[in-house]
JSON list of C-alpha atoms in Angstrom, two decimals:
[
{"chain": "A", "resi": 191, "resn": "MET", "atom": "CA", "xyz": [-20.30, 22.07, 14.39]},
{"chain": "A", "resi": 192, "resn": "SER", "atom": "CA", "xyz": [-21.05, 18.58, 13.02]},
{"chain": "A", "resi": 193, "resn": "ASP", "atom": "CA", "xyz": [-19.47, 15.11, 13.23]},
{"chain": "A", "resi": 194, "resn": "LEU", "atom": "CA", "xyz": [-18.49, 15.18, 9.20]},
{"chain": "A", "resi": 195, "resn": "LEU", "atom": "CA", "xyz": [-14.54, 14.94, 8.17]},
{"chain": "A", "resi": 196, "resn": "SER", "atom": "CA", "xyz": [-12.45, 18.35, 6.89]},
{"chain": "A", "resi": 197, "resn": "CYS", "atom": "CA", "xyz": [-12.02, 18.12, 3.12]},
{"chain": "A", "resi": 198, "resn": "PRO", "atom": "CA", "xyz": [-8.61, 16.54, 2.38]},
{"chain": "A", "resi": 199, "resn": "GLU", "atom": "CA", "xyz": [-7.95, 19.04, -0.13]},
{"chain": "A", "resi": 200, "resn": "CYS", "atom": "CA", "xyz": [-8.40, 22.10, 1.28]},
{"chain": "A", "resi": 201, "resn": "GLY", "atom": "CA", "xyz": [-9.01, 21.42, 4.97]},
{"chain": "A", "resi": 202, "resn": "SER", "atom": "CA", "xyz": [-12.45, 23.02, 4.92]},
{"chain": "A", "resi": 203, "resn": "GLU", "atom": "CA", "xyz": [-14.70, 22.09, 7.88]},
{"chain": "A", "resi": 204, "resn": "TYR", "atom": "CA", "xyz": [-18.16, 22.82, 5.83]},
{"chain": "A", "resi": 205, "resn": "THR", "atom": "CA", "xyz": [-18.20, 19.32, 4.21]},
{"chain": "A", "resi": 206, "resn": "TYR", "atom": "CA", "xyz": [-21.38, 17.67, 3.71]},
{"chain": "A", "resi": 207, "resn": "GLU", "atom": "CA", "xyz": [-22.85, 14.29, 2.59]},
{"chain": "A", "resi": 208, "resn": "ASP", "atom": "CA", "xyz": [-24.55, 13.99, -0.96]},
{"chain": "A", "resi": 209, "resn": "ARG", "atom": "CA", "xyz": [-25.68, 10.67, -2.13]},
{"chain": "A", "resi": 210, "resn": "GLY", "atom": "CA", "xyz": [-22.66, 8.49, -0.73]},
{"chain": "A", "resi": 211, "resn": "LEU", "atom": "CA", "xyz": [-20.21, 11.40, -1.46]},
{"chain": "A", "resi": 212, "resn": "PHE", "atom": "CA", "xyz": [-18.58, 13.63, 1.07]},
{"chain": "A", "resi": 213, "resn": "VAL", "atom": "CA", "xyz": [-18.54, 17.24, -1.01]},
{"chain": "A", "resi": 214, "resn": "CYS", "atom": "CA", "xyz": [-16.59, 20.55, -0.09]},
{"chain": "A", "resi": 215, "resn": "PRO", "atom": "CA", "xyz": [-18.52, 23.71, -1.23]},
{"chain": "A", "resi": 216, "resn": "GLU", "atom": "CA", "xyz": [-15.45, 25.46, -0.94]},
{"chain": "A", "resi": 217, "resn": "CYS", "atom": "CA", "xyz": [-12.99, 23.89, -3.19]},
{"chain": "A", "resi": 218, "resn": "ALA", "atom": "CA", "xyz": [-15.76, 21.34, -4.89]},
{"chain": "A", "resi": 219, "resn": "HIS", "atom": "CA", "xyz": [-13.84, 18.33, -3.99]},
{"chain": "A", "resi": 220, "resn": "GLU", "atom": "CA", "xyz": [-15.70, 15.08, -3.63]},
{"chain": "A", "resi": 221, "resn": "TRP", "atom": "CA", "xyz": [-14.61, 11.96, -2.32]},
{"chain": "A", "resi": 222, "resn": "ALA", "atom": "CA", "xyz": [-16.49, 8.61, -1.66]},
{"chain": "A", "resi": 223, "resn": "VAL", "atom": "CA", "xyz": [-17.71, 7.60, 1.96]},
{"chain": "A", "resi": 224, "resn": "GLU", "atom": "CA", "xyz": [-16.15, 4.17, 1.71]},
{"chain": "A", "resi": 225, "resn": "ALA", "atom": "CA", "xyz": [-12.63, 5.66, 1.32]},
{"chain": "A", "resi": 226, "resn": "VAL", "atom": "CA", "xyz": [-13.31, 7.57, 4.63]},
{"chain": "A", "resi": 227, "resn": "ASP", "atom": "CA", "xyz": [-14.71, 4.25, 6.20]},
{"chain": "A", "resi": 228, "resn": "GLU", "atom": "CA", "xyz": [-11.86, 2.01, 5.25]},
{"chain": "A", "resi": 229, "resn": "GLY", "atom": "CA", "xyz": [-9.50, 4.56, 6.67]},
{"chain": "A", "resi": 230, "resn": "ALA", "atom": "CA", "xyz": [-5.91, 5.97, 6.02]},
{"chain": "A", "resi": 231, "resn": "ASP", "atom": "CA", "xyz": [-4.09, 2.61, 5.50]},
{"chain": "A", "resi": 232, "resn": "SER", "atom": "CA", "xyz": [-6.69, 1.56, 2.58]},
{"chain": "A", "resi": 233, "resn": "ALA", "atom": "CA", "xyz": [-5.18, 1.37, -0.82]},
{"chain": "A", "resi": 234, "resn": "LYS", "atom": "CA", "xyz": [-6.21, 4.15, -3.29]},
{"chain": "A", "resi": 235, "resn": "VAL", "atom": "CA", "xyz": [-9.32, 4.25, -5.10]},
{"chain": "A", "resi": 236, "resn": "ILE", "atom": "CA", "xyz": [-8.85, 4.40, -8.75]},
{"chain": "A", "resi": 237, "resn": "ARG", "atom": "CA", "xyz": [-11.45, 5.28, -11.29]},
{"chain": "A", "resi": 238, "resn": "ASP", "atom": "CA", "xyz": [-11.81, 5.21, -15.08]},
{"chain": "A", "resi": 239, "resn": "ALA", "atom": "CA", "xyz": [-12.81, 7.98, -17.08]},
{"chain": "A", "resi": 240, "resn": "HIS", "atom": "CA", "xyz": [-16.63, 7.23, -16.51]},
{"chain": "A", "resi": 241, "resn": "GLY", "atom": "CA", "xyz": [-16.01, 7.00, -12.69]},
{"chain": "A", "resi": 242, "resn": "ASN", "atom": "CA", "xyz": [-16.14, 3.06, -12.92]},
{"chain": "A", "resi": 243, "resn": "LEU", "atom": "CA", "xyz": [-14.00, 1.48, -10.03]},
{"chain": "A", "resi": 244, "resn": "LEU", "atom": "CA", "xyz": [-10.86, -0.40, -11.19]},
{"chain": "A", "resi": 245, "resn": "GLU", "atom": "CA", "xyz": [-9.26, -3.54, -9.90]},
{"chain": "A", "resi": 246, "resn": "ASP", "atom": "CA", "xyz": [-6.38, -5.57, -10.69]},
{"chain": "A", "resi": 247, "resn": "GLY", "atom": "CA", "xyz": [-7.04, -7.94, -13.76]},
{"chain": "A", "resi": 248, "resn": "ASP", "atom": "CA", "xyz": [-9.65, -5.66, -15.26]},
{"chain": "A", "resi": 249, "resn": "THR", "atom": "CA", "xyz": [-9.81, -5.22, -19.24]},
{"chain": "A", "resi": 250, "resn": "VAL", "atom": "CA", "xyz": [-9.76, -1.55, -20.18]},
{"chain": "A", "resi": 251, "resn": "THR", "atom": "CA", "xyz": [-10.15, 0.37, -23.55]},
{"chain": "A", "resi": 252, "resn": "VAL", "atom": "CA", "xyz": [-8.70, 3.58, -24.52]},
{"chain": "A", "resi": 253, "resn": "ILE", "atom": "CA", "xyz": [-10.80, 6.38, -25.18]},
{"chain": "A", "resi": 254, "resn": "LYS", "atom": "CA", "xyz": [-8.26, 8.79, -26.58]},
{"chain": "A", "resi": 255, "resn": "ASP", "atom": "CA", "xyz": [-5.30, 8.61, -29.05]},
{"chain": "A", "resi": 256, "resn": "LEU", "atom": "CA", "xyz": [-2.21, 8.52, -26.88]},
{"chain": "A", "resi": 257, "resn": "LYS", "atom": "CA", "xyz": [1.28, 9.24, -28.28]},
{"chain": "A", "resi": 258, "resn": "VAL", "atom": "CA", "xyz": [3.97, 6.90, -26.98]},
{"chain": "A", "resi": 259, "resn": "LYS", "atom": "CA", "xyz": [6.42, 9.18, -25.45]},
{"chain": "A", "resi": 260, "resn": "GLY", "atom": "CA", "xyz": [10.17, 8.41, -26.90]},
{"chain": "A", "resi": 261, "resn": "SER", "atom": "CA", "xyz": [8.41, 6.84, -29.92]},
{"chain": "A", "resi": 262, "resn": "SER", "atom": "CA", "xyz": [6.70, 7.29, -32.95]},
{"chain": "A", "resi": 263, "resn": "LEU", "atom": "CA", "xyz": [4.01, 4.85, -32.09]},
{"chain": "A", "resi": 264, "resn": "VAL", "atom": "CA", "xyz": [0.38, 5.94, -31.48]},
{"chain": "A", "resi": 265, "resn": "VAL", "atom": "CA", "xyz": [-2.20, 3.66, -28.97]},
{"chain": "A", "resi": 266, "resn": "LYS", "atom": "CA", "xyz": [-5.29, 4.30, -31.17]},
{"chain": "A", "resi": 267, "resn": "VAL", "atom": "CA", "xyz": [-8.92, 4.71, -29.87]},
{"chain": "A", "resi": 268, "resn": "GLY", "atom": "CA", "xyz": [-10.32, 1.52, -29.03]},
{"chain": "A", "resi": 269, "resn": "THR", "atom": "CA", "xyz": [-7.25, -0.48, -28.25]},
{"chain": "A", "resi": 270, "resn": "LYS", "atom": "CA", "xyz": [-7.93, -2.96, -25.16]},
{"chain": "A", "resi": 271, "resn": "ALA", "atom": "CA", "xyz": [-5.45, -3.58, -22.42]},
{"chain": "A", "resi": 272, "resn": "LYS", "atom": "CA", "xyz": [-6.46, -6.79, -20.82]},
{"chain": "A", "resi": 273, "resn": "ASN", "atom": "CA", "xyz": [-5.28, -7.56, -17.21]},
{"chain": "A", "resi": 274, "resn": "ILE", "atom": "CA", "xyz": [-4.18, -4.53, -15.88]},
{"chain": "A", "resi": 275, "resn": "ARG", "atom": "CA", "xyz": [-2.37, -4.05, -12.86]},
{"chain": "A", "resi": 276, "resn": "LEU", "atom": "CA", "xyz": [-2.92, -0.61, -10.06]},
{"chain": "A", "resi": 277, "resn": "VAL", "atom": "CA", "xyz": [0.25, 0.98, -9.16]},
{"chain": "A", "resi": 278, "resn": "ASP", "atom": "CA", "xyz": [0.67, 4.21, -7.27]},
{"chain": "A", "resi": 279, "resn": "GLY", "atom": "CA", "xyz": [1.90, 6.96, -9.32]},
{"chain": "A", "resi": 280, "resn": "ASP", "atom": "CA", "xyz": [1.07, 9.59, -11.81]},
{"chain": "A", "resi": 281, "resn": "HIS", "atom": "CA", "xyz": [0.25, 6.98, -14.28]},
{"chain": "A", "resi": 282, "resn": "ASP", "atom": "CA", "xyz": [-1.59, 4.41, -12.20]},
{"chain": "A", "resi": 283, "resn": "ILE", "atom": "CA", "xyz": [-2.28, 1.46, -14.48]},
{"chain": "A", "resi": 284, "resn": "ASP", "atom": "CA", "xyz": [0.56, -1.11, -15.93]},
{"chain": "A", "resi": 285, "resn": "CYS", "atom": "CA", "xyz": [-0.39, -3.20, -18.63]},
{"chain": "A", "resi": 286, "resn": "LYS", "atom": "CA", "xyz": [0.61, -4.87, -21.87]},
{"chain": "A", "resi": 287, "resn": "ILE", "atom": "CA", "xyz": [-0.95, -3.70, -25.42]},
{"chain": "A", "resi": 288, "resn": "ASP", "atom": "CA", "xyz": [-0.35, -5.87, -28.35]},
{"chain": "A", "resi": 289, "resn": "GLY", "atom": "CA", "xyz": [2.40, -4.93, -30.99]},
{"chain": "A", "resi": 290, "resn": "ILE", "atom": "CA", "xyz": [3.36, -2.14, -28.40]},
{"chain": "A", "resi": 291, "resn": "GLY", "atom": "CA", "xyz": [4.37, -3.85, -25.05]},
{"chain": "A", "resi": 292, "resn": "ALA", "atom": "CA", "xyz": [4.48, -3.11, -21.58]},
{"chain": "A", "resi": 293, "resn": "MET", "atom": "CA", "xyz": [2.83, 0.57, -20.77]},
{"chain": "A", "resi": 294, "resn": "LYS", "atom": "CA", "xyz": [1.94, 2.72, -18.07]},
{"chain": "A", "resi": 295, "resn": "LEU", "atom": "CA", "xyz": [-1.58, 4.50, -18.77]},
{"chain": "A", "resi": 296, "resn": "LYS", "atom": "CA", "xyz": [-3.40, 6.95, -16.97]},
{"chain": "A", "resi": 297, "resn": "SER", "atom": "CA", "xyz": [-6.91, 6.14, -15.56]},
{"chain": "A", "resi": 298, "resn": "GLU", "atom": "CA", "xyz": [-8.31, 9.27, -16.97]},
{"chain": "A", "resi": 299, "resn": "PHE", "atom": "CA", "xyz": [-7.81, 8.01, -20.70]},
{"chain": "A", "resi": 300, "resn": "VAL", "atom": "CA", "xyz": [-9.21, 4.59, -20.29]},
{"chain": "A", "resi": 301, "resn": "LYS", "atom": "CA", "xyz": [-12.83, 3.01, -19.88]},
{"chain": "A", "resi": 302, "resn": "LYS", "atom": "CA", "xyz": [-13.61, -0.41, -17.99]},
{"chain": "A", "resi": 303, "resn": "ALA", "atom": "CA", "xyz": [-14.41, -2.69, -20.67]}
]
């Protein structure tokens, strides 16, 4: 058919390219062309809630009140986490927050500052 890659989520061969992204019409999964060009050995691309690329050492801002598990503390909206470190797993950001300490955050609840 074409020389485009199959969808990594559902395996569909009917993918197409749209403005720098590959799109699967069957499951609506989108992925970056750069991620495919780098190969399977490359690091996972982590983006914030607004789609900005995150890197080690960035500063992020929390966009939603987050309860701290096992504690009565709450990380309030607008709290900044400086010098983040990206890790593998469900919670993909390691950081230190003033007044709370070391935490793991999900990238979907932060925006790049």
